[in-house]
């Protein structure tokens, strides 16, 4: 019997999405028998998913990635969300100088000819001085370069044991580019991931070979088609970008209008999630016609999973809880949809470890971290701050 070619496609979702995907990946790695998640035939990643896909093909196990969230493993660089959210100071300085020049030139023009100038014209000119992004993505590249420079890993697509496709979009043409494919495999993996995660407005476009690239999510959410085009018979996918539904499940207890009270970031997040998710559904529906006989399994949070939406990943306890929640909820999702999922896996020579679905283990015991007995100092401090914050809210 011919061995099925299996691919992994990981969508983005920012630091919170990455933590969710790490927990979900560990669950899938534990419960699926027949293929390690470091042994797939093709890897495809977008944004945060590109970061995780690059880790897997470079030999980092799902257990190592889980441990990196909560502790410093010897010889490893811990997953620190602040790495992904450092202000773009150099851009602010450059734009401030540009804004000053525009302002004084506009003022000069108004003094010389007040009838030929207007406030609207001045504001339009000043808009050109707005920063192109809020956060700096150079620390992301440097962080990944360090990870891939140790323990026989590589920052070179051409030296990887399996094909890795990191998807980005060229800003000035809107065309999709797969770094790692022929013609684009000379770019360092760390640089490609930096480009793939450069979400416009949050991160600046990344210049590669004289061209500017931004987040691959602008074209598609997961780019699972890249794996199918590479000959995969089955693609296992993770997508953490799901809109929140406050009218179903556990979320019904959240007060009406809560998203509006949370302010502009929450509204923008819900808008972005809704747009991306609707596009994903349309794309996946087309796979049946485009790739007959092929299969795709998509794992994602439930729409009433408010933990994904309101988690503060800057606290140790929330990062720990989100990863643990993703692990457990993914196993429960498989249990609930076992009649649909198991035949697909069996078709491609994979099986399910049923015991895990009925006796869901403790994630931290699975990865060898005794958090209950020896909680790191940072974790204790964060939990104390969480407690104080809750007390203040109750006052």
PDB file of C-alpha atoms in Angstrom, residues 182-306:
ATOM      1  CA  UNK A 182      13.110  27.257  -5.609  1.00  0.00           C
ATOM      2  CA  UNK A 183      14.297  30.803  -6.182  1.00  0.00           C
ATOM      3  CA  UNK A 184      13.411  31.832  -2.639  1.00  0.00           C
ATOM      4  CA  UNK A 185      15.307  29.213  -0.637  1.00  0.00           C
ATOM      5  CA  UNK A 186      18.470  31.345  -0.271  1.00  0.00           C
ATOM      6  CA  UNK A 187      16.702  33.670   2.189  1.00  0.00           C
ATOM      7  CA  UNK A 188      17.452  32.819   5.859  1.00  0.00           C
ATOM      8  CA  UNK A 189      14.530  31.122   7.590  1.00  0.00           C
ATOM      9  CA  UNK A 190      14.569  33.734  10.357  1.00  0.00           C
ATOM     10  CA  UNK A 191      14.267  36.523   7.779  1.00  0.00           C
ATOM     11  CA  UNK A 192      11.442  34.738   5.966  1.00  0.00           C
ATOM     12  CA  UNK A 193       9.469  34.285   9.204  1.00  0.00           C
ATOM     13  CA  UNK A 194      10.028  37.965  10.008  1.00  0.00           C
ATOM     14  CA  UNK A 195       8.506  38.869   6.626  1.00  0.00           C
ATOM     15  CA  UNK A 196       5.639  36.382   6.938  1.00  0.00           C
ATOM     16  CA  UNK A 197       4.609  37.868  10.302  1.00  0.00           C
ATOM     17  CA  UNK A 198       4.876  41.540   9.249  1.00  0.00           C
ATOM     18  CA  UNK A 199       1.183  42.381   9.668  1.00  0.00           C
ATOM     19  CA  UNK A 200       0.673  45.879   8.190  1.00  0.00           C
ATOM     20  CA  UNK A 201       0.176  48.514  10.853  1.00  0.00           C
ATOM     21  CA  UNK A 202       1.700  46.378  13.594  1.00  0.00           C
ATOM     22  CA  UNK A 203       5.069  45.545  11.987  1.00  0.00           C
ATOM     23  CA  UNK A 204       7.001  47.280   9.203  1.00  0.00           C
ATOM     24  CA  UNK A 205       7.404  45.592   5.806  1.00  0.00           C
ATOM     25  CA  UNK A 206      10.578  43.518   5.559  1.00  0.00           C
ATOM     26  CA  UNK A 207      13.024  44.216   2.742  1.00  0.00           C
ATOM     27  CA  UNK A 208      14.431  41.132   1.022  1.00  0.00           C
ATOM     28  CA  UNK A 209      16.461  41.350  -2.198  1.00  0.00           C
ATOM     29  CA  UNK A 210      15.236  44.899  -2.809  1.00  0.00           C
ATOM     30  CA  UNK A 211      11.546  44.027  -2.419  1.00  0.00           C
ATOM     31  CA  UNK A 212       9.211  44.592   0.534  1.00  0.00           C
ATOM     32  CA  UNK A 213       7.169  41.774   2.075  1.00  0.00           C
ATOM     33  CA  UNK A 214       4.300  41.644   4.560  1.00  0.00           C
ATOM     34  CA  UNK A 215       2.180  39.037   6.368  1.00  0.00           C
ATOM     35  CA  UNK A 216       1.007  36.136   4.199  1.00  0.00           C
ATOM     36  CA  UNK A 217      -2.452  36.336   5.783  1.00  0.00           C
ATOM     37  CA  UNK A 218      -3.235  39.143   3.327  1.00  0.00           C
ATOM     38  CA  UNK A 219      -3.761  36.500   0.630  1.00  0.00           C
ATOM     39  CA  UNK A 220      -4.980  33.421   2.544  1.00  0.00           C
ATOM     40  CA  UNK A 221      -5.318  32.315   6.150  1.00  0.00           C
ATOM     41  CA  UNK A 222      -3.460  28.978   6.157  1.00  0.00           C
ATOM     42  CA  UNK A 223      -2.199  28.408   2.600  1.00  0.00           C
ATOM     43  CA  UNK A 224      -2.942  24.692   2.937  1.00  0.00           C
ATOM     44  CA  UNK A 225      -3.100  24.641  -0.867  1.00  0.00           C
ATOM     45  CA  UNK A 226       0.699  24.963  -0.864  1.00  0.00           C
ATOM     46  CA  UNK A 227       0.910  21.543   0.812  1.00  0.00           C
ATOM     47  CA  UNK A 228      -1.616  20.049  -1.606  1.00  0.00           C
ATOM     48  CA  UNK A 229       0.303  21.478  -4.556  1.00  0.00           C
ATOM     49  CA  UNK A 230       3.402  19.759  -3.141  1.00  0.00           C
ATOM     50  CA  UNK A 231       1.592  16.420  -3.460  1.00  0.00           C
ATOM     51  CA  UNK A 232       0.194  15.926   0.043  1.00  0.00           C
ATOM     52  CA  UNK A 233      -2.693  13.477   0.387  1.00  0.00           C
ATOM     53  CA  UNK A 234      -3.621  14.721   3.863  1.00  0.00           C
ATOM     54  CA  UNK A 235      -3.070  18.142   5.397  1.00  0.00           C
ATOM     55  CA  UNK A 236      -3.458  18.680   9.129  1.00  0.00           C
ATOM     56  CA  UNK A 237      -4.112  22.345   9.862  1.00  0.00           C
ATOM     57  CA  UNK A 238      -4.331  24.642  12.857  1.00  0.00           C
ATOM     58  CA  UNK A 239      -6.150  27.974  12.794  1.00  0.00           C
ATOM     59  CA  UNK A 240      -6.432  30.056  15.987  1.00  0.00           C
ATOM     60  CA  UNK A 241      -8.126  33.013  14.223  1.00  0.00           C
ATOM     61  CA  UNK A 242     -11.812  32.479  14.972  1.00  0.00           C
ATOM     62  CA  UNK A 243     -14.375  35.253  15.657  1.00  0.00           C
ATOM     63  CA  UNK A 244     -15.912  35.263  19.115  1.00  0.00           C
ATOM     64  CA  UNK A 245     -19.628  34.502  19.515  1.00  0.00           C
ATOM     65  CA  UNK A 246     -20.869  35.926  22.811  1.00  0.00           C
ATOM     66  CA  UNK A 247     -24.369  34.487  22.311  1.00  0.00           C
ATOM     67  CA  UNK A 248     -23.508  30.789  22.636  1.00  0.00           C
ATOM     68  CA  UNK A 249     -21.919  28.367  25.081  1.00  0.00           C
ATOM     69  CA  UNK A 250     -19.903  29.664  28.002  1.00  0.00           C
ATOM     70  CA  UNK A 251     -19.719  33.147  26.512  1.00  0.00           C
ATOM     71  CA  UNK A 252     -23.404  33.910  27.166  1.00  0.00           C
ATOM     72  CA  UNK A 253     -22.462  35.053  30.669  1.00  0.00           C
ATOM     73  CA  UNK A 254     -20.425  37.963  29.275  1.00  0.00           C
ATOM     74  CA  UNK A 255     -22.485  41.193  29.456  1.00  0.00           C
ATOM     75  CA  UNK A 256     -24.078  42.660  26.335  1.00  0.00           C
ATOM     76  CA  UNK A 257     -21.841  45.351  24.823  1.00  0.00           C
ATOM     77  CA  UNK A 258     -18.700  44.021  26.483  1.00  0.00           C
ATOM     78  CA  UNK A 259     -16.642  44.171  23.282  1.00  0.00           C
ATOM     79  CA  UNK A 260     -17.468  47.865  22.899  1.00  0.00           C
ATOM     80  CA  UNK A 261     -16.474  48.493  26.507  1.00  0.00           C
ATOM     81  CA  UNK A 262     -13.131  46.808  25.792  1.00  0.00           C
ATOM     82  CA  UNK A 263     -12.408  49.562  23.273  1.00  0.00           C
ATOM     83  CA  UNK A 264     -10.986  49.829  19.763  1.00  0.00           C
ATOM     84  CA  UNK A 265      -8.442  46.940  20.000  1.00  0.00           C
ATOM     85  CA  UNK A 266     -11.214  44.441  20.811  1.00  0.00           C
ATOM     86  CA  UNK A 267     -13.438  45.731  17.998  1.00  0.00           C
ATOM     87  CA  UNK A 268     -10.576  45.605  15.495  1.00  0.00           C
ATOM     88  CA  UNK A 269      -9.636  42.107  16.657  1.00  0.00           C
ATOM     89  CA  UNK A 270     -13.199  40.841  16.199  1.00  0.00           C
ATOM     90  CA  UNK A 271     -13.419  42.508  12.773  1.00  0.00           C
ATOM     91  CA  UNK A 272     -10.103  41.024  11.646  1.00  0.00           C
ATOM     92  CA  UNK A 273     -11.050  37.569  12.916  1.00  0.00           C
ATOM     93  CA  UNK A 274     -14.426  37.661  11.161  1.00  0.00           C
ATOM     94  CA  UNK A 275     -12.933  38.679   7.812  1.00  0.00           C
ATOM     95  CA  UNK A 276     -10.121  36.137   7.979  1.00  0.00           C
ATOM     96  CA  UNK A 277     -12.375  33.304   9.117  1.00  0.00           C
ATOM     97  CA  UNK A 278     -15.018  33.839   6.430  1.00  0.00           C
ATOM     98  CA  UNK A 279     -12.291  33.816   3.785  1.00  0.00           C
ATOM     99  CA  UNK A 280     -10.860  30.605   5.241  1.00  0.00           C
ATOM    100  CA  UNK A 281     -14.203  28.829   4.959  1.00  0.00           C
ATOM    101  CA  UNK A 282     -14.551  29.829   1.316  1.00  0.00           C
ATOM    102  CA  UNK A 283     -11.032  28.611   0.541  1.00  0.00           C
ATOM    103  CA  UNK A 284     -11.436  25.269   2.293  1.00  0.00           C
ATOM    104  CA  UNK A 285     -14.755  24.648   0.534  1.00  0.00           C
ATOM    105  CA  UNK A 286     -12.967  24.953  -2.814  1.00  0.00           C
ATOM    106  CA  UNK A 287     -10.421  22.232  -1.953  1.00  0.00           C
ATOM    107  CA  UNK A 288     -12.895  19.419  -2.673  1.00  0.00           C
ATOM    108  CA  UNK A 289     -13.058  20.429  -6.310  1.00  0.00           C
ATOM    109  CA  UNK A 290      -9.441  21.516  -6.685  1.00  0.00           C
ATOM    110  CA  UNK A 291      -7.930  18.478  -4.947  1.00  0.00           C
ATOM    111  CA  UNK A 292     -10.305  15.507  -5.346  1.00  0.00           C
ATOM    112  CA  UNK A 293      -9.413  12.530  -3.202  1.00  0.00           C
ATOM    113  CA  UNK A 294      -7.285  14.647  -0.849  1.00  0.00           C
ATOM    114  CA  UNK A 295      -8.226  15.372   2.764  1.00  0.00           C
ATOM    115  CA  UNK A 296      -7.805  18.229   5.204  1.00  0.00           C
ATOM    116  CA  UNK A 297      -8.389  18.228   8.964  1.00  0.00           C
ATOM    117  CA  UNK A 298      -8.680  21.667  10.570  1.00  0.00           C
ATOM    118  CA  UNK A 299      -8.404  22.198  14.301  1.00  0.00           C
ATOM    119  CA  UNK A 300      -9.386  25.552  15.780  1.00  0.00           C
ATOM    120  CA  UNK A 301     -10.927  27.085  18.928  1.00  0.00           C
ATOM    121  CA  UNK A 302     -14.680  27.036  19.340  1.00  0.00           C
ATOM    122  CA  UNK A 303     -16.419  30.311  18.598  1.00  0.00           C
ATOM    123  CA  UNK A 304     -17.542  30.652  22.221  1.00  0.00           C
ATOM    124  CA  UNK A 305     -13.977  30.185  23.465  1.00  0.00           C
ATOM    125  CA  UNK A 306     -13.616  33.573  25.126  1.00  0.00           C
TER     126      UNK A 306
END
